[in-house]
Amino acid sequence: MALSFVTGSSALAQWGFSVGDIAVLAGAGRKVGNWLMSAKRDQELFEFLKVPITDIIQRKGFIDTLALHKRWDNKLVLLKNGKRHEVRIASKGALVENMDSFTWLMTLFVAALDSAMPTKMLRTIVSQFLMEMVRDKTDGVEYLLHEVQYHVEGWLSNACVRNISLVARKTWQSLARDGAHPPGDIPEIDSSEVLRLLYWIVSGKDNKFLTSSTDVTSLATILAELGIDLLAVGDETLYDENRLVVCLSTSPIIRNLEEQFGKEKKRRGMRIPLDEMEECVSLWPGDNILRNSLRHIFRNGMDAAKGLKLKVAETHHSLDEEDMDIHYHFGKTPRESVGRPHSWRILEKFLLAPTPRAAKIVDNITRTWPTKSLTNINFWLEEVDMRADSDDEISHFDLSDRECLAQLQVFLIGYYYAVLSPLLDTSQLSIQEAYGSWGWNDIQVVKVVLGLRLGLDKERGEYPRHEVMKILGYFFAGADYSEQLKPLRARSVGIFGKLGLVTASLMGGADTPTKLGMFYLLDVDPTCIPSNSRGLILGGIRKPCTKTPPKASASELSLATATTSGPDFTSHVEPDWGYDTQRVLIAYRYHGRIIHRISPVDGDLAVLLSWIAMAEEEEPLKLIPAIPVQLEELYGGHVVYSADNYGPNDEVPESWPDIVILTHGLPKARMCVVGMYGAGVASLCSNALRGENACPALIA
């Protein structure tokens, strides 16, 4: 193992992790790279390349591994049983042994870069940095190029479980609020300046770094905050000769070039305070009058969405369809009684339902637009190119047109934040902050919203879950539009952008149609949930179960008096080891023993197709005869069928006795068991069962 624990090799078990959890952590570390195996993999890489660490870290004395160890190794944040779990020790000391200087350095670098730029840009910069540092020192450059992405996963994992990433994010956002750098992510065009900073830190010959980029000085501030104590930002005369000082250039020539060049930069990646979402437009370029106006338009967008709610739809598709998945619908509003004709195109193209309230609000906004601007925008909407990701198609827009388009964008983001936020469970976030992939004056917002509208199944008025996931990933998880959202397909169960967005079933307890329609936002270690190279999370292949006869005999069973006993199942996400390790299964255990591994999509469909909606006044049912089954009988993937009670020569009754597995109040057990029996086989309800819906397996 990369890290030996202070309390011995049984530390994870002592922290409450099951044998299966530990196996998944170690297996994922070997296969992909995570905090558990990161340092070991780094050592093995440089042993293979025959490059000493001192050839990378040429500057001496700026990494204090002991101080970093004392600061960051006393608390770990992990995902356990579908919840954020903190591991601490009461006495002074560390939970894990120290890492070497290289692993610490790259963990701090990656944490700072991840807080300030898109993931794709981070990976490119780290690859270029390492390639340049070893280029003339080894023949294994191609091997390094192949391996570096696995190491990036490990460094990201290190930073996340130690809360280093959280501190970096808070520092970057605080600097934006203070005006130390422009809001949003560092644009890709600044990559060379970021690389220059990293080279200087590890191998510079002097102690002063001059830059015209406020983004670079902000990165240096983050690195100093994370633990590179010798690093300082400001006037070099304020520090002694031992400090590494990053200075912002005051040269008028350089500053003017920077400002002129900066006009062409597209900055995306906006922080969304979930408690006051309209504040996400407070940093929009302009004066306070403009910002107040935009906040008002944002709130109008949220107001226009009142009364709309996306709900899981009853499925009308065949289980044999390869892309069979969950769908959403909302209540339709009659087309008449809505707005002026000239605003209808905006209503129809962008809103889930053109309600009278929404029509009035859009009408009030567009009334302030010059006729020419409204005409130009409507014409562009007819010809919008969904494939392009640039502003070229609106290059002919004048300032007035762009101001009107900005108002449309702010209205839309307010509208969709209001519509989508009820689908999110944010209880597992360390801070109530989401991450939008948009920027100001960004026509990409228009295209993402149009993409959702184009994904509508017009015959049924339903949206496939992966289309809803795309727009959630864009507005809340910081998912990349081109790299992640466009390739997202049916039966996907999550995305790792700047945050994780996963279906509720991956957390193990989505045992009702309402719950399975929810998504979780996560800022935990991304390596705890397998994903492909794009960060897309796909469900694995359903594992077959073994039929077995019940142990009890049929008898009268009243669900009014029957109760469950014992704790709920536990769950964890693991790779589909037998099919594709980049796909996920949910493993359920009871008292530490494996029950079964469920594919999340198949589990969702089983819950949806097995659900029985009970009338409130309906009396609980007495089942005669009924066979009670204990949860222990399901160990090892066994499903109990009453038909197995009868031999070939026995007289078979006209109807089989009902199987009843009492799981009321045990959401993980309910989802697991109904997933084992499969869609349409079991009946799942909250408190009682309808006699006319009796099936081979009944779960109450």
Coordinates of N, CA, C and O in Angstrom, one line a residue, residues 124-235:
T124 N -3.9 19.1 -19.0 CA -2.9 19.5 -20.0 C -1.7 20.2 -19.4 O -0.6 19.9 -19.7
I125 N -1.9 21.1 -18.5 CA -0.8 21.9 -17.9 C 0.1 21.0 -17.0 O 1.3 21.0 -17.1
V126 N -0.5 20.1 -16.2 CA 0.3 19.1 -15.4 C 1.1 18.2 -16.3 O 2.3 18.0 -16.1
S127 N 0.5 17.7 -17.4 CA 1.2 16.9 -18.4 C 2.4 17.6 -19.0 O 3.6 17.1 -19.0
Q128 N 2.2 18.9 -19.4 CA 3.2 19.7 -20.0 C 4.3 20.0 -19.0 O 5.5 20.0 -19.4
F129 N 3.9 20.3 -17.8 CA 4.9 20.6 -16.7 C 5.9 19.4 -16.5 O 7.1 19.5 -16.5
L130 N 5.3 18.2 -16.3 CA 6.1 17.0 -16.0 C 7.0 16.6 -17.2 O 8.1 16.2 -17.1
M131 N 6.4 16.7 -18.4 CA 7.1 16.4 -19.6 C 8.3 17.3 -19.8 O 9.4 16.8 -20.1
E132 N 8.2 18.5 -19.5 CA 9.3 19.5 -19.7 C 10.3 19.2 -18.6 O 11.5 19.3 -18.9
M133 N 9.9 18.8 -17.4 CA 10.9 18.7 -16.3 C 11.8 17.4 -16.5 O 12.9 17.3 -16.0
V134 N 11.3 16.4 -17.3 CA 12.0 15.2 -17.5 C 12.5 15.0 -18.9 O 13.1 13.9 -19.2
R135 N 12.3 15.9 -19.8 CA 12.4 15.7 -21.2 C 13.9 15.2 -21.5 O 14.0 14.3 -22.3
D136 N 14.9 15.8 -21.0 CA 16.3 15.5 -21.3 C 16.9 14.5 -20.3 O 18.1 14.3 -20.3
K137 N 16.1 13.9 -19.5 CA 16.6 13.1 -18.4 C 16.2 11.7 -18.5 O 16.7 10.8 -17.7
T138 N 15.4 11.3 -19.4 CA 14.9 9.9 -19.5 C 14.5 9.6 -20.9 O 14.1 10.5 -21.7
D139 N 14.5 8.3 -21.3 CA 13.9 7.8 -22.5 C 12.4 7.4 -22.4 O 11.8 7.0 -23.4
G140 N 11.9 7.6 -21.2 CA 10.5 7.1 -21.0 C 9.5 8.2 -21.1 O 8.5 8.1 -20.4
V141 N 9.7 9.2 -21.9 CA 8.7 10.3 -22.0 C 7.4 9.8 -22.5 O 6.3 10.3 -21.9
E142 N 7.3 8.9 -23.4 CA 6.0 8.4 -23.9 C 5.3 7.6 -22.8 O 4.1 7.7 -22.7
Y143 N 6.0 6.9 -22.0 CA 5.4 6.2 -20.9 C 4.8 7.2 -19.9 O 3.7 7.0 -19.4
L144 N 5.6 8.2 -19.6 CA 5.1 9.2 -18.7 C 3.8 9.9 -19.2 O 2.9 10.1 -18.5
L145 N 3.8 10.2 -20.5 CA 2.6 10.8 -21.1 C 1.4 9.9 -20.9 O 0.3 10.4 -20.7
H146 N 1.6 8.6 -21.0 CA 0.5 7.6 -20.8 C 0.0 7.5 -19.4 O -1.2 7.4 -19.1
E147 N 1.0 7.6 -18.4 CA 0.7 7.3 -17.0 C 0.3 8.6 -16.3 O -0.4 8.5 -15.2
V148 N 0.6 9.8 -16.8 CA 0.4 11.0 -15.9 C -1.0 11.2 -15.5 O -1.3 11.7 -14.4
Q149 N -2.0 10.8 -16.4 CA -3.4 11.1 -16.0 C -3.8 10.2 -14.8 O -4.7 10.7 -14.0
Y150 N -3.3 9.0 -14.6 CA -3.6 8.2 -13.4 C -3.0 8.9 -12.2 O -3.6 8.8 -11.1
H151 N -1.9 9.5 -12.3 CA -1.3 10.2 -11.2 C -2.0 11.5 -10.8 O -2.2 11.8 -9.7
V152 N -2.5 12.2 -11.9 CA -3.4 13.3 -11.6 C -4.6 12.9 -10.7 O -5.0 13.6 -9.8
E153 N -5.2 11.8 -11.1 CA -6.3 11.3 -10.3 C -5.9 11.1 -8.8 O -6.7 11.4 -7.9
G154 N -4.7 10.5 -8.6 CA -4.2 10.3 -7.3 C -4.0 11.6 -6.5 O -4.4 11.7 -5.3
W155 N -3.4 12.6 -7.2 CA -3.2 13.9 -6.5 C -4.5 14.6 -6.2 O -4.6 15.2 -5.2
L156 N -5.5 14.5 -7.2 CA -6.8 15.1 -6.9 C -7.4 14.4 -5.7 O -8.0 15.1 -4.8
S157 N -7.3 13.1 -5.6 CA -7.8 12.3 -4.5 C -7.2 12.7 -3.2 O -7.8 12.9 -2.2
N158 N -5.8 12.9 -3.2 CA -5.1 13.3 -2.0 C -5.7 14.6 -1.5 O -5.9 14.8 -0.3
A159 N -5.8 15.6 -2.4 CA -6.3 16.9 -2.0 C -7.7 16.9 -1.5 O -8.0 17.7 -0.6
C160 N -8.5 16.1 -2.1 CA -9.9 16.1 -1.7 C -10.1 15.4 -0.4 O -10.8 16.0 0.5
V161 N -9.6 14.3 -0.1 CA -9.8 13.6 1.2 C -9.2 14.4 2.3 O -9.7 14.2 3.5
R162 N -8.2 15.2 2.1 CA -7.5 15.9 3.2 C -8.1 17.4 3.3 O -7.7 18.2 4.1
N163 N -9.2 17.7 2.5 CA -9.8 19.0 2.5 C -8.9 20.1 2.0 O -9.2 21.3 2.1
I164 N -7.8 19.7 1.3 CA -7.0 20.8 0.7 C -7.7 21.4 -0.5 O -7.6 22.7 -0.6
S165 N -8.5 20.7 -1.2 CA -9.2 21.2 -2.3 C -10.3 22.2 -1.9 O -10.5 23.3 -2.5
L166 N -10.9 21.9 -0.7 CA -11.9 22.9 -0.2 C -11.3 24.2 0.2 O -11.8 25.3 -0.1
V167 N -10.1 24.2 0.8 CA -9.4 25.4 1.2 C -9.0 26.2 -0.1 O -9.2 27.4 -0.2
A168 N -8.6 25.5 -1.1 CA -8.2 26.1 -2.4 C -9.4 26.8 -3.0 O -9.3 28.0 -3.5
R169 N -10.5 26.1 -3.1 CA -11.7 26.7 -3.6 C -12.2 27.9 -2.9 O -12.5 28.9 -3.5
K170 N -12.2 27.9 -1.6 CA -12.6 29.0 -0.8 C -11.7 30.2 -1.0 O -12.1 31.4 -1.1
T171 N -10.4 30.0 -1.1 CA -9.4 31.1 -1.3 C -9.6 31.7 -2.7 O -9.6 32.9 -2.8
W172 N -9.8 30.9 -3.7 CA -10.0 31.4 -5.1 C -11.2 32.3 -5.1 O -11.2 33.4 -5.7
Q173 N -12.3 31.8 -4.5 CA -13.6 32.5 -4.5 C -13.4 33.8 -3.7 O -14.0 34.9 -4.1
S174 N -12.8 33.8 -2.6 CA -12.6 35.0 -1.8 C -11.8 36.0 -2.5 O -12.1 37.2 -2.5
L175 N -10.7 35.6 -3.3 CA -10.0 36.5 -4.1 C -10.8 37.2 -5.2 O -10.6 38.3 -5.5
A176 N -11.7 36.4 -5.7 CA -12.6 37.0 -6.8 C -13.5 38.0 -6.2 O -13.7 39.1 -6.8
R177 N -14.1 37.7 -5.0 CA -15.0 38.7 -4.3 C -14.2 40.0 -4.0 O -14.8 41.1 -4.0
D178 N -12.9 39.9 -3.7 CA -12.1 41.0 -3.3 C -11.5 41.8 -4.5 O -10.8 42.8 -4.4
G179 N -11.8 41.2 -5.7 CA -11.3 41.9 -7.0 C -9.9 41.6 -7.3 O -9.3 42.3 -8.1
A180 N -9.3 40.6 -6.7 CA -7.9 40.2 -6.9 C -7.8 39.6 -8.3 O -6.7 39.6 -8.9
H181 N -8.8 39.0 -8.8 CA -8.8 38.4 -10.2 C -10.2 38.5 -10.7 O -11.2 38.5 -10.0
P182 N -10.4 38.4 -12.1 CA -11.7 38.4 -12.6 C -12.5 37.2 -12.2 O -11.9 36.1 -12.0
P183 N -13.8 37.2 -12.1 CA -14.6 36.0 -11.8 C -14.5 35.0 -12.8 O -14.2 35.3 -14.0
G184 N -14.7 33.7 -12.4 CA -14.6 32.6 -13.4 C -13.3 32.0 -13.4 O -12.3 32.3 -12.7
D185 N -13.2 30.9 -14.3 CA -11.9 30.2 -14.4 C -10.9 30.9 -15.2 O -11.2 31.8 -16.1
I186 N -9.6 30.5 -15.0 CA -8.5 31.1 -15.9 C -8.8 30.6 -17.3 O -9.0 29.4 -17.5
P187 N -8.7 31.5 -18.3 CA -8.9 31.0 -19.7 C -7.7 30.3 -20.2 O -6.6 30.4 -19.7
E188 N -8.0 29.4 -21.1 CA -6.9 28.5 -21.7 C -5.7 29.3 -22.3 O -4.6 28.8 -22.3
I189 N -6.0 30.5 -22.7 CA -5.0 31.3 -23.4 C -3.9 31.7 -22.4 O -2.8 32.1 -22.8
D190 N -4.1 31.6 -21.1 CA -3.1 31.9 -20.1 C -2.3 30.7 -19.6 O -1.6 30.8 -18.6
S191 N -2.5 29.6 -20.2 CA -1.8 28.4 -19.8 C -0.2 28.6 -19.7 O 0.4 28.1 -18.8
S192 N 0.3 29.3 -20.7 CA 1.8 29.4 -20.7 C 2.3 30.2 -19.5 O 3.3 29.9 -19.0
E193 N 1.5 31.2 -19.1 CA 1.9 32.0 -17.9 C 1.8 31.2 -16.6 O 2.7 31.3 -15.7
V194 N 0.8 30.3 -16.6 CA 0.7 29.4 -15.4 C 1.8 28.4 -15.4 O 2.4 28.2 -14.3
L195 N 2.2 27.9 -16.5 CA 3.3 26.9 -16.6 C 4.6 27.6 -16.2 O 5.5 27.1 -15.5
R196 N 4.8 28.9 -16.6 CA 6.0 29.6 -16.2 C 6.1 29.7 -14.7 O 7.2 29.6 -14.1
L197 N 5.0 30.0 -14.0 CA 5.0 30.1 -12.6 C 5.4 28.7 -11.9 O 6.3 28.7 -11.0
L198 N 4.9 27.6 -12.4 CA 5.2 26.3 -11.9 C 6.7 26.0 -12.1 O 7.4 25.5 -11.1
Y199 N 7.2 26.3 -13.3 CA 8.6 26.0 -13.5 C 9.5 26.9 -12.6 O 10.5 26.4 -12.0
W200 N 9.1 28.1 -12.4 CA 9.9 29.0 -11.5 C 9.9 28.5 -10.1 O 11.0 28.5 -9.4
I201 N 8.8 28.0 -9.6 CA 8.7 27.6 -8.2 C 9.7 26.4 -8.0 O 10.4 26.4 -6.9
V202 N 9.7 25.5 -8.9 CA 10.5 24.3 -8.6 C 12.0 24.4 -9.1 O 12.8 23.7 -8.6
S203 N 12.2 25.3 -10.1 CA 13.6 25.3 -10.6 C 14.1 26.7 -10.9 O 15.1 26.8 -11.6
G204 N 13.5 27.7 -10.4 CA 13.9 29.1 -10.7 C 15.3 29.4 -10.1 O 15.6 28.8 -9.0
K205 N 16.0 30.3 -10.7 CA 17.4 30.6 -10.2 C 17.3 31.9 -9.4 O 18.3 32.2 -8.7
D206 N 16.2 32.6 -9.4 CA 16.1 33.8 -8.6 C 14.8 33.7 -7.7 O 14.1 32.7 -7.8
N207 N 14.7 34.7 -6.8 CA 13.6 34.6 -5.9 C 12.4 35.6 -6.2 O 11.6 35.8 -5.4
K208 N 12.5 36.1 -7.5 CA 11.4 37.1 -7.9 C 10.8 36.6 -9.2 O 11.5 36.2 -10.1
F209 N 9.4 36.6 -9.2 CA 8.7 36.3 -10.4 C 7.8 37.4 -10.7 O 6.9 37.8 -10.0
L210 N 8.0 38.0 -11.9 CA 7.2 39.1 -12.4 C 6.1 38.7 -13.4 O 6.5 38.0 -14.4
T211 N 4.9 39.1 -13.2 CA 3.8 38.7 -14.1 C 2.8 39.8 -14.3 O 2.7 40.6 -13.4
S212 N 2.2 39.8 -15.4 CA 1.1 40.8 -15.6 C -0.3 40.2 -15.4 O -1.3 40.9 -15.6
S213 N -0.4 39.0 -15.0 CA -1.6 38.2 -14.8 C -2.1 38.2 -13.4 O -1.4 37.7 -12.5
T214 N -3.2 38.8 -13.1 CA -3.8 38.7 -11.7 C -4.2 37.2 -11.4 O -4.3 36.8 -10.2
D215 N -4.5 36.4 -12.4 CA -4.8 35.0 -12.2 C -3.6 34.3 -11.6 O -3.7 33.4 -10.7
V216 N -2.4 34.6 -12.2 CA -1.2 33.9 -11.7 C -0.8 34.4 -10.3 O -0.5 33.5 -9.4
T217 N -1.0 35.6 -10.0 CA -0.7 36.1 -8.6 C -1.7 35.4 -7.6 O -1.4 35.1 -6.5
S218 N -3.0 35.2 -8.1 CA -4.0 34.6 -7.2 C -3.6 33.1 -7.0 O -3.8 32.6 -5.9
L219 N -3.1 32.4 -8.1 CA -2.7 31.0 -7.9 C -1.5 31.0 -6.9 O -1.5 30.1 -6.0
A220 N -0.6 31.9 -6.9 CA 0.5 31.9 -6.0 C -0.1 32.1 -4.6 O 0.4 31.5 -3.6
T221 N -1.1 33.0 -4.4 CA -1.7 33.2 -3.1 C -2.3 31.9 -2.6 O -2.1 31.6 -1.4
I222 N -2.9 31.2 -3.4 CA -3.5 29.9 -3.0 C -2.4 28.9 -2.5 O -2.6 28.3 -1.5
L223 N -1.4 28.8 -3.3 CA -0.3 27.9 -3.0 C 0.3 28.3 -1.6 O 0.7 27.4 -0.8
A224 N 0.5 29.6 -1.4 CA 1.0 30.0 -0.1 C 0.1 29.6 1.0 O 0.5 29.2 2.1
E225 N -1.2 29.8 0.8 CA -2.2 29.4 1.8 C -2.3 27.9 2.1 O -2.5 27.5 3.2
L226 N -2.0 27.1 1.0 CA -2.0 25.7 1.2 C -0.8 25.1 1.9 O -0.9 24.0 2.4
G227 N 0.3 25.9 1.9 CA 1.4 25.3 2.7 C 2.8 25.6 2.1 O 3.8 25.1 2.7
I228 N 2.9 26.2 1.0 CA 4.2 26.6 0.5 C 4.6 27.9 1.2 O 4.3 29.0 0.6
D229 N 5.1 27.9 2.4 CA 5.2 29.0 3.2 C 6.2 30.1 2.7 O 6.1 31.3 3.1
L230 N 7.2 29.7 2.0 CA 8.2 30.6 1.5 C 7.6 31.5 0.4 O 8.2 32.5 0.0
L231 N 6.5 31.1 -0.2 CA 5.9 31.8 -1.3 C 5.1 33.1 -0.8 O 4.4 33.0 0.2
A232 N 5.3 34.2 -1.4 CA 4.6 35.4 -1.0 C 4.2 36.2 -2.3 O 4.8 36.0 -3.3
V233 N 3.2 37.0 -2.1 CA 2.7 37.8 -3.2 C 2.7 39.3 -2.8 O 2.2 39.6 -1.8
G234 N 3.3 40.1 -3.7 CA 3.3 41.6 -3.3 C 4.6 42.2 -3.7 O 5.3 41.8 -4.6
D235 N 4.9 43.3 -3.0 CA 6.1 44.1 -3.2 C 7.3 43.3 -2.6 O 7.3 43.0 -1.4

